PDB file of C-alpha atoms in Angstrom:
ATOM      1  CA  MET A 234      97.595 -18.615  18.851  1.00  0.00           C
ATOM      2  CA  LYS A 235      95.348 -21.384  19.000  1.00  0.00           C
ATOM      3  CA  LYS A 236      93.299 -21.673  15.485  1.00  0.00           C
ATOM      4  CA  THR A 237      89.952 -22.627  16.747  1.00  0.00           C
ATOM      5  CA  TRP A 238      86.835 -20.927  16.157  1.00  0.00           C
ATOM      6  CA  LYS A 239      84.002 -21.448  18.441  1.00  0.00           C
ATOM      7  CA  GLY A 240      81.499 -18.849  18.560  1.00  0.00           C
ATOM      8  CA  ARG A 241      82.298 -18.934  15.052  1.00  0.00           C
ATOM      9  CA  LEU A 242      80.983 -14.901  14.205  1.00  0.00           C
ATOM     10  CA  ALA A 243      82.687 -12.551  12.173  1.00  0.00           C
ATOM     11  CA  ALA A 244      81.518 -10.076  15.204  1.00  0.00           C
ATOM     12  CA  ALA A 245      85.204 -10.838  16.398  1.00  0.00           C
ATOM     13  CA  ALA A 246      87.254  -9.483  19.329  1.00  0.00           C
ATOM     14  CA  LEU A 247      89.934  -7.840  18.158  1.00  0.00           C
ATOM     15  CA  SER A 248      92.726  -5.710  19.249  1.00  0.00           C
ATOM     16  CA  LEU A 249      91.708  -1.630  17.951  1.00  0.00           C
ATOM     17  CA  SER A 250      93.590   0.737  15.501  1.00  0.00           C
ATOM     18  CA  LEU A 251      91.795   3.617  15.222  1.00  0.00           C
ATOM     19  CA  SER A 252      92.628   6.106  12.851  1.00  0.00           C
ATOM     20  CA  LEU A 253      92.434  10.045  13.846  1.00  0.00           C
ATOM     21  CA  SER A 254      93.106  12.711  12.060  1.00  0.00           C
ATOM     22  CA  LEU A 255      95.693  15.426  13.082  1.00  0.00           C
ATOM     23  CA  ALA A 256      93.803  17.994  12.281  1.00  0.00           C
ATOM     24  CA  VAL A 257      93.563  20.438  15.669  1.00  0.00           C
ATOM     25  CA  PRO A 258      91.448  23.493  16.426  1.00  0.00           C
ATOM     26  CA  ALA A 259      93.661  26.577  15.335  1.00  0.00           C
ATOM     27  CA  LEU A 260      96.378  27.350  17.678  1.00  0.00           C
ATOM     28  CA  ALA A 261      97.246  30.772  18.825  1.00  0.00           C
ATOM     29  CA  GLU A 262      99.967  32.659  16.834  1.00  0.00           C
ATOM     30  CA  ASP A 263     102.135  32.982  19.711  1.00  0.00           C
ATOM     31  CA  THR A 264     102.031  29.066  20.950  1.00  0.00           C
ATOM     32  CA  ALA A 265     105.068  27.280  19.293  1.00  0.00           C
ATOM     33  CA  PRO A 266     103.343  24.315  16.847  1.00  0.00           C
ATOM     34  CA  LEU A 267     102.644  21.050  18.350  1.00  0.00           C
ATOM     35  CA  THR A 268     105.199  17.747  17.662  1.00  0.00           C
ATOM     36  CA  ARG A 269     103.534  15.161  15.580  1.00  0.00           C
ATOM     37  CA  GLU A 270     103.137  13.266  18.584  1.00  0.00           C
ATOM     38  CA  GLU A 271     101.465  15.958  20.495  1.00  0.00           C
ATOM     39  CA  SER A 272      99.066  16.474  17.895  1.00  0.00           C
ATOM     40  CA  ALA A 273      97.785  12.910  17.557  1.00  0.00           C
ATOM     41  CA  ALA A 274      97.429  12.787  21.018  1.00  0.00           C
ATOM     42  CA  GLN A 275      95.481  15.569  20.996  1.00  0.00           C
ATOM     43  CA  ALA A 276      93.469  14.338  18.386  1.00  0.00           C
ATOM     44  CA  ALA A 277      92.867  10.862  20.626  1.00  0.00           C
ATOM     45  CA  GLY A 278      91.871  13.123  23.234  1.00  0.00           C
ATOM     46  CA  TYR A 279      89.545  15.252  21.243  1.00  0.00           C
ATOM     47  CA  ALA A 280      88.091  11.794  19.931  1.00  0.00           C
ATOM     48  CA  MET A 281      87.454  10.202  23.324  1.00  0.00           C
ATOM     49  CA  GLN A 282      85.649  13.382  24.550  1.00  0.00           C
ATOM     50  CA  TYR A 283      83.550  13.353  21.901  1.00  0.00           C
ATOM     51  CA  GLY A 284      82.522   9.752  22.273  1.00  0.00           C
ATOM     52  CA  GLY A 285      82.543   9.592  26.145  1.00  0.00           C
ATOM     53  CA  ALA A 286      85.258   6.426  26.047  1.00  0.00           C
ATOM     54  CA  ALA A 287      87.474   5.519  28.895  1.00  0.00           C
ATOM     55  CA  SER A 288      90.200   4.974  27.093  1.00  0.00           C
ATOM     56  CA  VAL A 289      91.271   4.764  23.063  1.00  0.00           C
ATOM     57  CA  GLN A 290      94.310   3.055  21.107  1.00  0.00           C
ATOM     58  CA  TYR A 291      95.359   4.943  17.801  1.00  0.00           C
ATOM     59  CA  ALA A 292      97.527   4.507  14.881  1.00  0.00           C
ATOM     60  CA  VAL A 293      98.945   7.240  12.287  1.00  0.00           C
ATOM     61  CA  TRP A 294      98.736   5.433   8.711  1.00  0.00           C
ATOM     62  CA  GLN A 295     101.281   7.596   5.725  1.00  0.00           C
ATOM     63  CA  ASP A 296     102.723   5.876   3.026  1.00  0.00           C
ATOM     64  CA  GLY A 297     101.474   2.443   3.743  1.00  0.00           C
ATOM     65  CA  LYS A 298     102.920   2.118   6.412  1.00  0.00           C
ATOM     66  CA  ILE A 299     101.836   2.895  10.343  1.00  0.00           C
ATOM     67  CA  THR A 300     104.528   5.592  11.089  1.00  0.00           C
ATOM     68  CA  LEU A 301     103.526   6.566  14.697  1.00  0.00           C
ATOM     69  CA  ALA A 302     101.017   4.983  17.196  1.00  0.00           C
ATOM     70  CA  GLY A 303      99.634   5.143  21.598  1.00  0.00           C
ATOM     71  CA  HIS A 304      97.254   5.057  23.726  1.00  0.00           C
ATOM     72  CA  SER A 305      95.468   7.778  26.042  1.00  0.00           C
ATOM     73  CA  GLY A 306      92.959   7.076  28.943  1.00  0.00           C
ATOM     74  CA  VAL A 307      92.643   4.637  31.646  1.00  0.00           C
ATOM     75  CA  TYR A 308      91.963   0.849  31.300  1.00  0.00           C
ATOM     76  CA  SER A 309      89.725   1.451  34.120  1.00  0.00           C
ATOM     77  CA  LYS A 310      88.300   3.595  36.273  1.00  0.00           C
ATOM     78  CA  THR A 311      88.464   2.071  39.456  1.00  0.00           C
ATOM     79  CA  GLU A 312      91.329  -0.732  39.181  1.00  0.00           C
ATOM     80  CA  ASN A 313      94.545   0.333  39.824  1.00  0.00           C
ATOM     81  CA  ARG A 314      96.402  -0.675  36.203  1.00  0.00           C
ATOM     82  CA  VAL A 315      97.858   0.974  33.205  1.00  0.00           C
ATOM     83  CA  LEU A 316      96.440   0.988  29.655  1.00  0.00           C
ATOM     84  CA  LEU A 317      98.664  -1.120  27.610  1.00  0.00           C
ATOM     85  CA  ASP A 318      99.558  -0.914  24.417  1.00  0.00           C
ATOM     86  CA  THR A 319      98.593  -4.609  24.144  1.00  0.00           C
ATOM     87  CA  ASP A 320      94.821  -4.239  25.540  1.00  0.00           C
ATOM     88  CA  LEU A 321      92.583  -5.243  23.623  1.00  0.00           C
ATOM     89  CA  TYR A 322      89.066  -3.606  22.168  1.00  0.00           C
ATOM     90  CA  GLY A 323      85.925  -5.397  20.748  1.00  0.00           C
ATOM     91  CA  ILE A 324      85.177  -3.907  17.446  1.00  0.00           C
ATOM     92  CA  GLY A 325      81.575  -5.392  16.654  1.00  0.00           C
ATOM     93  CA  SER A 326      80.797  -5.119  13.570  1.00  0.00           C
ATOM     94  CA  VAL A 327      84.117  -3.762  12.408  1.00  0.00           C
ATOM     95  CA  SER A 328      84.684  -7.113  12.376  1.00  0.00           C
ATOM     96  CA  LYS A 329      81.937  -7.793   8.812  1.00  0.00           C
ATOM     97  CA  ILE A 330      85.284  -6.351   6.732  1.00  0.00           C
ATOM     98  CA  TYR A 331      87.237  -9.470   7.388  1.00  0.00           C
ATOM     99  CA  THR A 332      84.638 -11.707   6.533  1.00  0.00           C
ATOM    100  CA  THR A 333      83.952  -9.203   3.156  1.00  0.00           C
ATOM    101  CA  VAL A 334      88.238  -9.362   2.362  1.00  0.00           C
ATOM    102  CA  ALA A 335      87.642 -13.265   3.103  1.00  0.00           C
ATOM    103  CA  VAL A 336      84.417 -13.637   0.335  1.00  0.00           C
ATOM    104  CA  MET A 337      86.661 -11.124  -2.259  1.00  0.00           C
ATOM    105  CA  GLN A 338      89.829 -13.543  -2.018  1.00  0.00           C
ATOM    106  CA  LEU A 339      87.438 -16.194  -3.276  1.00  0.00           C
ATOM    107  CA  VAL A 340      85.977 -14.046  -5.559  1.00  0.00           C
ATOM    108  CA  GLU A 341      89.776 -13.225  -6.964  1.00  0.00           C
ATOM    109  CA  LYS A 342      90.681 -16.797  -6.946  1.00  0.00           C
ATOM    110  CA  GLY A 343      87.804 -17.439  -9.066  1.00  0.00           C
ATOM    111  CA  ARG A 344      86.153 -19.552  -6.622  1.00  0.00           C
ATOM    112  CA  ILE A 345      82.646 -17.038  -5.802  1.00  0.00           C
ATOM    113  CA  GLN A 346      81.323 -14.763  -8.428  1.00  0.00           C
ATOM    114  CA  LEU A 347      79.539 -11.847  -6.762  1.00  0.00           C
ATOM    115  CA  ASP A 348      76.543 -12.230  -8.788  1.00  0.00           C
ATOM    116  CA  ALA A 349      75.980 -15.733  -8.451  1.00  0.00           C
ATOM    117  CA  PRO A 350      72.827 -16.601  -6.167  1.00  0.00           C
ATOM    118  CA  VAL A 351      73.991 -17.675  -3.004  1.00  0.00           C
ATOM    119  CA  THR A 352      72.050 -21.171  -3.255  1.00  0.00           C
ATOM    120  CA  ARG A 353      74.950 -22.078  -5.616  1.00  0.00           C
ATOM    121  CA  TYR A 354      76.985 -22.594  -2.761  1.00  0.00           C
ATOM    122  CA  LEU A 355      74.845 -22.868   0.158  1.00  0.00           C
ATOM    123  CA  PRO A 356      72.003 -25.347  -1.546  1.00  0.00           C
ATOM    124  CA  GLN A 357      70.998 -26.183   1.778  1.00  0.00           C
ATOM    125  CA  PHE A 358      69.827 -22.132   1.982  1.00  0.00           C
ATOM    126  CA  LYS A 359      65.775 -21.573   1.842  1.00  0.00           C
ATOM    127  CA  MET A 360      63.035 -19.734   3.202  1.00  0.00           C
ATOM    128  CA  ALA A 361      59.663 -19.472   3.262  1.00  0.00           C
ATOM    129  CA  ASP A 362      59.854 -17.207   0.328  1.00  0.00           C
ATOM    130  CA  ALA A 363      60.845 -17.722  -2.850  1.00  0.00           C
ATOM    131  CA  ARG A 364      62.110 -14.160  -3.541  1.00  0.00           C
ATOM    132  CA  TYR A 365      65.417 -15.728  -1.480  1.00  0.00           C
ATOM    133  CA  LYS A 366      66.510 -17.789  -4.688  1.00  0.00           C
ATOM    134  CA  GLN A 367      67.144 -14.324  -6.342  1.00  0.00           C
ATOM    135  CA  ILE A 368      69.831 -13.492  -3.494  1.00  0.00           C
ATOM    136  CA  THR A 369      73.032 -12.901  -4.411  1.00  0.00           C
ATOM    137  CA  VAL A 370      76.093 -12.932  -2.939  1.00  0.00           C
ATOM    138  CA  ARG A 371      77.508  -9.057  -3.388  1.00  0.00           C
ATOM    139  CA  MET A 372      73.359  -8.508  -1.628  1.00  0.00           C
ATOM    140  CA  LEU A 373      74.816 -10.540   1.243  1.00  0.00           C
ATOM    141  CA  LEU A 374      77.705  -7.622   1.565  1.00  0.00           C
ATOM    142  CA  ASN A 375      75.496  -4.663   0.171  1.00  0.00           C
ATOM    143  CA  HIS A 376      72.945  -5.124   2.767  1.00  0.00           C
ATOM    144  CA  SER A 377      70.481  -5.636   0.165  1.00  0.00           C
ATOM    145  CA  SER A 378      69.665  -8.936   0.596  1.00  0.00           C
ATOM    146  CA  GLY A 379      65.703  -8.615   2.130  1.00  0.00           C
ATOM    147  CA  LEU A 380      66.499 -10.716   4.828  1.00  0.00           C
ATOM    148  CA  MET A 381      64.825  -9.276   8.215  1.00  0.00           C
ATOM    149  CA  GLY A 382      68.292  -8.557  10.346  1.00  0.00           C
ATOM    150  CA  THR A 383      69.577 -10.565  12.826  1.00  0.00           C
ATOM    151  CA  SER A 384      68.123 -13.748  14.236  1.00  0.00           C
ATOM    152  CA  GLN A 385      71.398 -14.693  16.236  1.00  0.00           C
ATOM    153  CA  ALA A 386      71.804 -15.832  19.811  1.00  0.00           C
ATOM    154  CA  ASP A 387      75.109 -16.103  22.066  1.00  0.00           C
ATOM    155  CA  ALA A 388      76.581 -14.904  19.587  1.00  0.00           C
ATOM    156  CA  PHE A 389      79.296 -12.462  21.783  1.00  0.00           C
ATOM    157  CA  LEU A 390      79.561 -14.572  25.013  1.00  0.00           C
ATOM    158  CA  PHE A 391      83.571 -15.508  24.999  1.00  0.00           C
ATOM    159  CA  ASP A 392      84.914 -18.798  25.559  1.00  0.00           C
ATOM    160  CA  ASP A 393      81.430 -20.243  24.660  1.00  0.00           C
ATOM    161  CA  THR A 394      81.580 -23.507  22.614  1.00  0.00           C
ATOM    162  CA  ASP A 395      77.523 -23.149  21.693  1.00  0.00           C
ATOM    163  CA  ARG A 396      77.766 -22.537  17.818  1.00  0.00           C
ATOM    164  CA  SER A 397      73.977 -22.411  17.452  1.00  0.00           C
ATOM    165  CA  ALA A 398      74.411 -18.799  16.409  1.00  0.00           C
ATOM    166  CA  THR A 399      75.729 -19.851  13.009  1.00  0.00           C
ATOM    167  CA  GLU A 400      74.907 -23.396  12.723  1.00  0.00           C
ATOM    168  CA  ASP A 401      70.954 -22.909  13.339  1.00  0.00           C
ATOM    169  CA  LEU A 402      71.141 -19.955  10.862  1.00  0.00           C
ATOM    170  CA  LEU A 403      69.467 -21.701   7.818  1.00  0.00           C
ATOM    171  CA  GLU A 404      67.057 -23.753  10.119  1.00  0.00           C
ATOM    172  CA  ARG A 405      65.565 -20.228  11.106  1.00  0.00           C
ATOM    173  CA  LEU A 406      65.582 -18.508   7.973  1.00  0.00           C
ATOM    174  CA  SER A 407      63.789 -21.834   6.662  1.00  0.00           C
ATOM    175  CA  THR A 408      60.837 -20.149   8.181  1.00  0.00           C
ATOM    176  CA  GLN A 409      61.213 -16.993   7.518  1.00  0.00           C
ATOM    177  CA  ARG A 410      59.996 -14.232   4.451  1.00  0.00           C
ATOM    178  CA  LEU A 411      61.897 -11.545   3.183  1.00  0.00           C
ATOM    179  CA  LYS A 412      61.163  -8.080   3.990  1.00  0.00           C
ATOM    180  CA  ALA A 413      61.659  -6.518   0.597  1.00  0.00           C
ATOM    181  CA  ASP A 414      62.999  -7.814  -2.911  1.00  0.00           C
ATOM    182  CA  PRO A 415      66.829  -9.215  -3.226  1.00  0.00           C
ATOM    183  CA  GLY A 416      68.647  -5.999  -4.101  1.00  0.00           C
ATOM    184  CA  ALA A 417      65.499  -3.410  -3.883  1.00  0.00           C
ATOM    185  CA  TYR A 418      67.339  -1.331  -1.395  1.00  0.00           C
ATOM    186  CA  CYS A 419      70.259  -1.577   1.389  1.00  0.00           C
ATOM    187  CA  VAL A 420      68.947  -1.951   5.377  1.00  0.00           C
ATOM    188  CA  TYR A 421      71.823  -3.695   7.644  1.00  0.00           C
ATOM    189  CA  SER A 422      71.833  -7.200   8.061  1.00  0.00           C
ATOM    190  CA  ASN A 423      73.799  -9.115  10.557  1.00  0.00           C
ATOM    191  CA  ASP A 424      72.450 -12.299   9.260  1.00  0.00           C
ATOM    192  CA  GLY A 425      73.164 -11.506   5.903  1.00  0.00           C
ATOM    193  CA  TYR A 426      77.057 -11.322   6.708  1.00  0.00           C
ATOM    194  CA  THR A 427      76.668 -15.159   9.046  1.00  0.00           C
ATOM    195  CA  LEU A 428      75.282 -16.639   5.450  1.00  0.00           C
ATOM    196  CA  ALA A 429      78.463 -15.186   3.958  1.00  0.00           C
ATOM    197  CA  GLN A 430      80.575 -16.845   6.200  1.00  0.00           C
ATOM    198  CA  LEU A 431      78.904 -19.509   5.290  1.00  0.00           C
ATOM    199  CA  VAL A 432      79.789 -19.220   2.079  1.00  0.00           C
ATOM    200  CA  VAL A 433      83.336 -18.900   2.631  1.00  0.00           C
ATOM    201  CA  GLU A 434      83.407 -22.098   4.491  1.00  0.00           C
ATOM    202  CA  ALA A 435      81.432 -23.853   2.043  1.00  0.00           C
ATOM    203  CA  VAL A 436      83.669 -23.269  -0.937  1.00  0.00           C
ATOM    204  CA  SER A 437      87.052 -23.221   0.900  1.00  0.00           C
ATOM    205  CA  GLY A 438      86.043 -25.923   2.865  1.00  0.00           C
ATOM    206  CA  MET A 439      87.619 -24.561   5.680  1.00  0.00           C
ATOM    207  CA  ASP A 440      86.330 -23.410   9.440  1.00  0.00           C
ATOM    208  CA  PHE A 441      85.736 -19.745   9.142  1.00  0.00           C
ATOM    209  CA  MET A 442      88.204 -18.908  11.802  1.00  0.00           C
ATOM    210  CA  ASP A 443      90.852 -21.055  10.584  1.00  0.00           C
ATOM    211  CA  TYR A 444      90.325 -19.454   6.956  1.00  0.00           C
ATOM    212  CA  LEU A 445      90.742 -16.068   8.360  1.00  0.00           C
ATOM    213  CA  HIS A 446      93.939 -16.711  10.443  1.00  0.00           C
ATOM    214  CA  ALA A 447      95.165 -18.902   7.224  1.00  0.00           C
ATOM    215  CA  ALA A 448      94.279 -15.767   5.083  1.00  0.00           C
ATOM    216  CA  ILE A 449      94.394 -12.664   6.208  1.00  0.00           C
ATOM    217  CA  LEU A 450      95.262 -12.369  10.345  1.00  0.00           C
ATOM    218  CA  ASP A 451      98.808 -14.441   9.940  1.00  0.00           C
ATOM    219  CA  PRO A 452      99.815 -13.264   6.738  1.00  0.00           C
ATOM    220  CA  ALA A 453      99.098  -9.452   7.810  1.00  0.00           C
ATOM    221  CA  GLY A 454     101.120 -10.578  11.177  1.00  0.00           C
ATOM    222  CA  LEU A 455      97.729 -10.029  13.084  1.00  0.00           C
ATOM    223  CA  THR A 456      98.897 -11.624  16.196  1.00  0.00           C
ATOM    224  CA  ASN A 457      96.871 -10.134  18.738  1.00  0.00           C
ATOM    225  CA  THR A 458      93.679 -10.830  16.990  1.00  0.00           C
ATOM    226  CA  TYR A 459      90.972 -12.686  18.493  1.00  0.00           C
ATOM    227  CA  ALA A 460      87.363 -14.000  18.122  1.00  0.00           C
ATOM    228  CA  PRO A 461      85.134 -14.447  21.142  1.00  0.00           C
ATOM    229  CA  GLY A 462      85.753 -18.287  21.246  1.00  0.00           C
ATOM    230  CA  ASP A 463      89.350 -18.349  20.702  1.00  0.00           C
ATOM    231  CA  ASP A 464      91.466 -19.031  23.698  1.00  0.00           C
ATOM    232  CA  PHE A 465      92.785 -15.504  25.163  1.00  0.00           C
ATOM    233  CA  ASP A 466      92.974 -13.567  27.956  1.00  0.00           C
ATOM    234  CA  THR A 467      90.307 -11.523  28.736  1.00  0.00           C
ATOM    235  CA  GLY A 468      91.779  -9.787  31.469  1.00  0.00           C
ATOM    236  CA  LEU A 469      93.414  -7.544  28.203  1.00  0.00           C
ATOM    237  CA  LEU A 470      90.103  -6.305  27.250  1.00  0.00           C
ATOM    238  CA  ALA A 471      89.796  -2.253  28.558  1.00  0.00           C
ATOM    239  CA  ARG A 472      87.195  -1.611  30.729  1.00  0.00           C
ATOM    240  CA  THR A 473      83.397  -0.395  29.412  1.00  0.00           C
ATOM    241  CA  TYR A 474      81.444   1.766  30.276  1.00  0.00           C
ATOM    242  CA  ALA A 475      77.636   3.048  29.583  1.00  0.00           C
ATOM    243  CA  SER A 476      78.165   6.517  29.541  1.00  0.00           C
ATOM    244  CA  ALA A 477      81.029   8.912  30.613  1.00  0.00           C
ATOM    245  CA  GLU A 478      79.948   9.527  34.032  1.00  0.00           C
ATOM    246  CA  ASP A 479      78.883   5.852  34.998  1.00  0.00           C
ATOM    247  CA  THR A 480      82.360   4.031  37.223  1.00  0.00           C
ATOM    248  CA  ARG A 481      80.516   0.739  36.978  1.00  0.00           C
ATOM    249  CA  ALA A 482      82.464  -1.669  33.769  1.00  0.00           C
ATOM    250  CA  LEU A 483      79.908  -3.350  31.875  1.00  0.00           C
ATOM    251  CA  PRO A 484      80.057  -6.691  31.545  1.00  0.00           C
ATOM    252  CA  GLN A 485      83.284  -8.234  29.206  1.00  0.00           C
ATOM    253  CA  ASP A 486      80.509 -10.092  26.353  1.00  0.00           C
TER     254      ASP A 486
END
């Protein structure tokens, strides 16, 4: 797998393992109990019905290991192609967990302090609001930085070498003000996590995806996990739809 990060966002295209509860509606007394595999498949079916999904991959995690895995649904509503365990799903902001793990690994190594100001690690970070100096690394992770929210563009395009979403962030923030005092309250902020990514790069001296591969993905054996700019077969992405009734697949990006 190539370890080149082009899109350089933690909003990555990843293969999804969805842990589902095996709880199912009460069965009639004269109905034979479902096997563990049948219960998992039934729970996945309920999840698909509830969310209007065309397909789902699921895994049962027990005592520190995956003990059962499977999939349900169709790869596409119109294409003659079966759904495979190796098909990919975009997980969007669930990828923020990877950014958090990267930061916390560096915290454990004593290279980042959660309550240190972001400017300690990114001295070039400035805003048109003096309160930015109070923003800590912890505030980036818990969405309490006071940043406006999202200023990214072209961040989710596959095989796109445009890195402006990350590299121009500091310039965009330099003209912005905060919407609240840092630490006052939590409001979802994508820009906060892009700043956290820049902190990881500054402290580790590595490209963000190079760090993720070396410190998280490779050690965990996640060989089917990618970022949008990585080199992978986008044909493996299961088709997604605007609604359960729609048969027109959405663009893969």
